[in-house]
Coordinates of C-alpha atoms and ligand atoms in Angstrom, one line a residue:
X18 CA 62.7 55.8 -30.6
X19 CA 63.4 52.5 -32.2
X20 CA 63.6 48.9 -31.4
X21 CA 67.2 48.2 -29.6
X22 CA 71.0 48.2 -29.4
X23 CA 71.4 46.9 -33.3
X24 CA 73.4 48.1 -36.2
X25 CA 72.3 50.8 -38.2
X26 CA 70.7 51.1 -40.8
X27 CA 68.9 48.0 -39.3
X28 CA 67.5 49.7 -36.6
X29 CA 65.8 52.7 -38.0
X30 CA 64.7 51.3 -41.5
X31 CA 61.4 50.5 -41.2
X32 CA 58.4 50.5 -44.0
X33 CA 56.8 53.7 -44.6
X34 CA 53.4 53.5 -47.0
X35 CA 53.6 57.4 -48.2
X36 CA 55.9 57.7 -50.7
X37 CA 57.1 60.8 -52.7
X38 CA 55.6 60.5 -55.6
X39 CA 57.7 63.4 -57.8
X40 CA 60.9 62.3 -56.3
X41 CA 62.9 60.0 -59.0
X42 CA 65.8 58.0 -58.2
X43 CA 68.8 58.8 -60.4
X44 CA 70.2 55.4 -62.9
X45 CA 73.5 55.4 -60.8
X46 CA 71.2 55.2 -57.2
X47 CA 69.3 52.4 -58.6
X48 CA 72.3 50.3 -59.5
X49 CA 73.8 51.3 -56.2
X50 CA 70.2 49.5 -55.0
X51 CA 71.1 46.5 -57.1
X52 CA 74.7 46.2 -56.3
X53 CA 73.9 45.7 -52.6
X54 CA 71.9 42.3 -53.5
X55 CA 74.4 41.7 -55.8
X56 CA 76.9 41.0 -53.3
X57 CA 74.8 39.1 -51.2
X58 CA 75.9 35.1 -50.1
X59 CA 74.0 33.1 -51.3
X60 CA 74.2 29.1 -51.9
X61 CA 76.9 27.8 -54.2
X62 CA 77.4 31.0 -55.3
X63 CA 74.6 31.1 -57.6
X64 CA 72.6 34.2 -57.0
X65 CA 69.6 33.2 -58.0
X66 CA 68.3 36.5 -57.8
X67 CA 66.6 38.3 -60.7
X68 CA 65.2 41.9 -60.3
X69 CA 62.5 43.7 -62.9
X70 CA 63.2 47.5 -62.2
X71 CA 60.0 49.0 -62.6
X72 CA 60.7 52.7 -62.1
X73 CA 57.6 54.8 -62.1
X74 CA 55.9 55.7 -65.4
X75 CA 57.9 52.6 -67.2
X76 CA 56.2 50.0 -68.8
X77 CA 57.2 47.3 -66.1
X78 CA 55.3 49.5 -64.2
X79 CA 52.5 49.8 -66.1
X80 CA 51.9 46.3 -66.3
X81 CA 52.8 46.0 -62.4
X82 CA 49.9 48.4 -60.9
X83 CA 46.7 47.0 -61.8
X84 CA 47.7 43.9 -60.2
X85 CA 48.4 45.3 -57.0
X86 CA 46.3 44.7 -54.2
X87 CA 43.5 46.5 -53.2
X88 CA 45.3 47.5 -50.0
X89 CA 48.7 47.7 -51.9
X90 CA 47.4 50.2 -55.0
X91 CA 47.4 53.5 -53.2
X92 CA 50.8 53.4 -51.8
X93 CA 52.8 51.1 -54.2
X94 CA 52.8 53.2 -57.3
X95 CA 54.0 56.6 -55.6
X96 CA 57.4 54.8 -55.1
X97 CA 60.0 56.0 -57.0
X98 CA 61.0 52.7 -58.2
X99 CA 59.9 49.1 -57.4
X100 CA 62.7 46.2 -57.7
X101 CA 60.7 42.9 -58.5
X102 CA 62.3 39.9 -56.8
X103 CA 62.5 36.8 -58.7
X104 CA 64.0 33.9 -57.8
X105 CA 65.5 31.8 -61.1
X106 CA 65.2 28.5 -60.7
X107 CA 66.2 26.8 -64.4
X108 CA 70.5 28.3 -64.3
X109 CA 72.9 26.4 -66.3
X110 CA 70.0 24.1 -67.8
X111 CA 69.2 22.3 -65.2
X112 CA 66.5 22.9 -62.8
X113 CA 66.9 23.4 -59.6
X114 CA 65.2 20.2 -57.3
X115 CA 65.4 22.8 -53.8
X116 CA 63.2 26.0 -53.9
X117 CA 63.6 26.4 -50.6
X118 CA 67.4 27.7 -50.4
X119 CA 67.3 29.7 -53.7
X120 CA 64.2 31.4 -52.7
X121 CA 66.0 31.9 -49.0
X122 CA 68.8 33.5 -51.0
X123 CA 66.6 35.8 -52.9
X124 CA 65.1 37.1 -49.6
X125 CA 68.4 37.8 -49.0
X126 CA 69.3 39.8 -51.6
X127 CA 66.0 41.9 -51.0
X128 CA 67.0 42.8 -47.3
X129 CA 70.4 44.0 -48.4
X130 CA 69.1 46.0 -51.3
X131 CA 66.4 47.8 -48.4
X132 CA 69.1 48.5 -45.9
X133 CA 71.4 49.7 -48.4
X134 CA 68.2 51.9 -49.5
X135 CA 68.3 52.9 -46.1
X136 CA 72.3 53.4 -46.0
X137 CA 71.6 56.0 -48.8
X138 CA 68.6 58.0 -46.8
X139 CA 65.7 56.7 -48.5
X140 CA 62.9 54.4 -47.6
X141 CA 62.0 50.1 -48.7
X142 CA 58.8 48.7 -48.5
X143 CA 58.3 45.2 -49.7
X144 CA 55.6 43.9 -50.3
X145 CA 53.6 40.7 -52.0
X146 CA 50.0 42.0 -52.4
X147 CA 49.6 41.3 -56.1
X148 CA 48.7 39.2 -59.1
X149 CA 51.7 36.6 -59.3
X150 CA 51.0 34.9 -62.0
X151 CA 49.1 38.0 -64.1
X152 CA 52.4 40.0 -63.5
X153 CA 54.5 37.4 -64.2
X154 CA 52.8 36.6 -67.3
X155 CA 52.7 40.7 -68.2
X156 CA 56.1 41.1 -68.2
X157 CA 56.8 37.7 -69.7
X158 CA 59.3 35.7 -66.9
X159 CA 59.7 32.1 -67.7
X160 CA 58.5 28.9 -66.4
X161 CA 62.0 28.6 -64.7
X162 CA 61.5 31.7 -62.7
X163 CA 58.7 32.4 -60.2
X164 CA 58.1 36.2 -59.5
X165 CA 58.4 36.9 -55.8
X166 CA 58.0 40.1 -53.8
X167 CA 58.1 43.6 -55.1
X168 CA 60.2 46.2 -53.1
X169 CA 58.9 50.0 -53.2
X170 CA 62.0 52.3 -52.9
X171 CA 61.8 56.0 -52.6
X172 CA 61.8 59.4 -50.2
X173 CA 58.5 59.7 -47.7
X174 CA 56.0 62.1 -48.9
X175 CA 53.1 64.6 -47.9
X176 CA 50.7 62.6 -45.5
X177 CA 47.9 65.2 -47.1
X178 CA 47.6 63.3 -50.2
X179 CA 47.0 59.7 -49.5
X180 CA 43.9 58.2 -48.4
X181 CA 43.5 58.3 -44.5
X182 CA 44.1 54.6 -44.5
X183 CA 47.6 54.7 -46.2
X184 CA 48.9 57.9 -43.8
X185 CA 47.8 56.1 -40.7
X186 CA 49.7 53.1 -41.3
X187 CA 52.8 55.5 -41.0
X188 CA 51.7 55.8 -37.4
X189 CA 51.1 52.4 -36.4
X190 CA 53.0 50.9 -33.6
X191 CA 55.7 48.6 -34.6
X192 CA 55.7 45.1 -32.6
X193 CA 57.5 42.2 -33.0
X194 CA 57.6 38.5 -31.1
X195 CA 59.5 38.4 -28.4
X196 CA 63.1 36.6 -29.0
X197 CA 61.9 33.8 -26.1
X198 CA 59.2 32.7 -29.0
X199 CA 61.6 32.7 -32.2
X200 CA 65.1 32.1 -30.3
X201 CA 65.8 28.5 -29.0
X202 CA 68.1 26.2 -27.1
X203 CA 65.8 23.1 -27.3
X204 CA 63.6 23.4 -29.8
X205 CA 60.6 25.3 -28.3
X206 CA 62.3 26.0 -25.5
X207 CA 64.2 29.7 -25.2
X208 CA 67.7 29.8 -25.6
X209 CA 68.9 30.1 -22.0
X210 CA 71.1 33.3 -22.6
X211 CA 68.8 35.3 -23.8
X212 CA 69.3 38.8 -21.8
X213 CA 65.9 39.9 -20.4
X214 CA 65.6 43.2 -21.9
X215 CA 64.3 42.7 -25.3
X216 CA 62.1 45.1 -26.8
X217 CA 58.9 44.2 -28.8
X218 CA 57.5 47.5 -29.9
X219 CA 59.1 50.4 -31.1
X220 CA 58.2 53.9 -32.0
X221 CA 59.4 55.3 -35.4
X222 CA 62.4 58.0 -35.5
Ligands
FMN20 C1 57.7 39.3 -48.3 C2 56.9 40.5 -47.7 C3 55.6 40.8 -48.2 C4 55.0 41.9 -47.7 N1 53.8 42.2 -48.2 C5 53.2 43.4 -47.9 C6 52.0 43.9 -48.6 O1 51.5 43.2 -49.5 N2 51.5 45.1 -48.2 C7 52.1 45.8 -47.2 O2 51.6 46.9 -47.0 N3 53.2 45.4 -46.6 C8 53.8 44.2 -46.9 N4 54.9 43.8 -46.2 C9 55.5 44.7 -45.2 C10 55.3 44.1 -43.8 O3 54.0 44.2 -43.5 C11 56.2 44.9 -42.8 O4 57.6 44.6 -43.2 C12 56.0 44.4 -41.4 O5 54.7 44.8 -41.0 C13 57.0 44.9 -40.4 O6 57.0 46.3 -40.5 P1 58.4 47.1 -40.7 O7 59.0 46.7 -42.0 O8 58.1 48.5 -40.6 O9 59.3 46.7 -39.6 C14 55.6 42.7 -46.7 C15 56.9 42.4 -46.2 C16 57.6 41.3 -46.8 C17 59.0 41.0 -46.3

């Protein structure tokens, strides 16, 4: 059972750590992944948003894996493909003076490519466990740009052959804060209305 009464695909996507890793996402899925951040809002229009599509066995993703994490190196490269998320901050010339909304808008665009991956029956995992600046450098992004969060997109796979570590993470218990700590009227204070019956840890499907 998941969390509550929200929309789908937001309330069953969640972020699996076995992937299938023979299953291989056609060209035309993969720009149906980047279409759904490309129609994202975002600030003035300017989709900031870059992606590096690093589909398994390409070089992007050869120079992505030995920079993962320790914790990040089993799963990661069993995806079928992993979007990098880069947020350009240099457009028209000019460089932009606020990180803080284009990098906003970026996250963003990530959360509508993972519930479209969702929308189209296959599992997102993002993630941020790795070598910024050593995969930044490897796959030669400019100053202008800084390299953000990688997004693992594929179909779940056979528990049996991952380490123990990465299959139990699939069976973790999902928690969140509870909407009187994130949600206020006064700042600090919970927004009055707030219905008592808010969940905080869900089961997966
Ligand atoms: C920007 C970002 C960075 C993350 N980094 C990692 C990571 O390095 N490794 C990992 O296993 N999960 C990572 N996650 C996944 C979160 O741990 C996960 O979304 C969170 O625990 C909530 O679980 P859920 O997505 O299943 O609801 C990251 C998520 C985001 C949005």
């Amino acid at each position: 059972m998941n969390p509550v009464d929200i929309a789908e695909p937001l309330r069953s996507r969640w972020s699996p750590s076995v992937f299938d890793a023979q299953h291989q996402l056609t060209d035309a899925e993969i720009t149906r992944l980047l279409e759904a951040a490309q129609w994202a809002p975002s600030s003035g229009n300017r989709q900031p948003w870059r992606y590096v599509v690093a589909v398994r066995g390409s070089a992007a993703h050869r120079v992505l894996v030995p920079h993962l994490s320790r914790g990040n190196s089993g799963w990661v490269p069993r995806a079928s493909v992993v979007f990098l998320s880069v947020v350009e901050l240099g457009q028209d010339g000019v460089e932009l003076s606020d990180v803080l909304i284009p990098t906003h808008d970026v996250g963003q665009a990530s959360a509508h490519l993972t519930l479209q991956a969702q929308a189209m029956g296959l599992h997102a995992h993002q993630f941020g466990g790795f070598d910024h600046d050593a995969v930044a450098a490897g796959l030669g992004i400019p100053d202008t740009a800084r390299v953000l969060a990688g997004i693992a997109v594929g179909v779940r796979g056979n528990p049996a052959e991952v380490s123990e570590r990465d299959a139990e993470r699939d069976h973790r218990e999902r928690h969140r804060r509870p909407l009187t700590e994130t949600a206020f009227g006064t700042w600090g204070v919970p927004w009055p209305g707030l219905a008592p019956s808010g969940r905080t840890v869900a089961e997966r499907d």
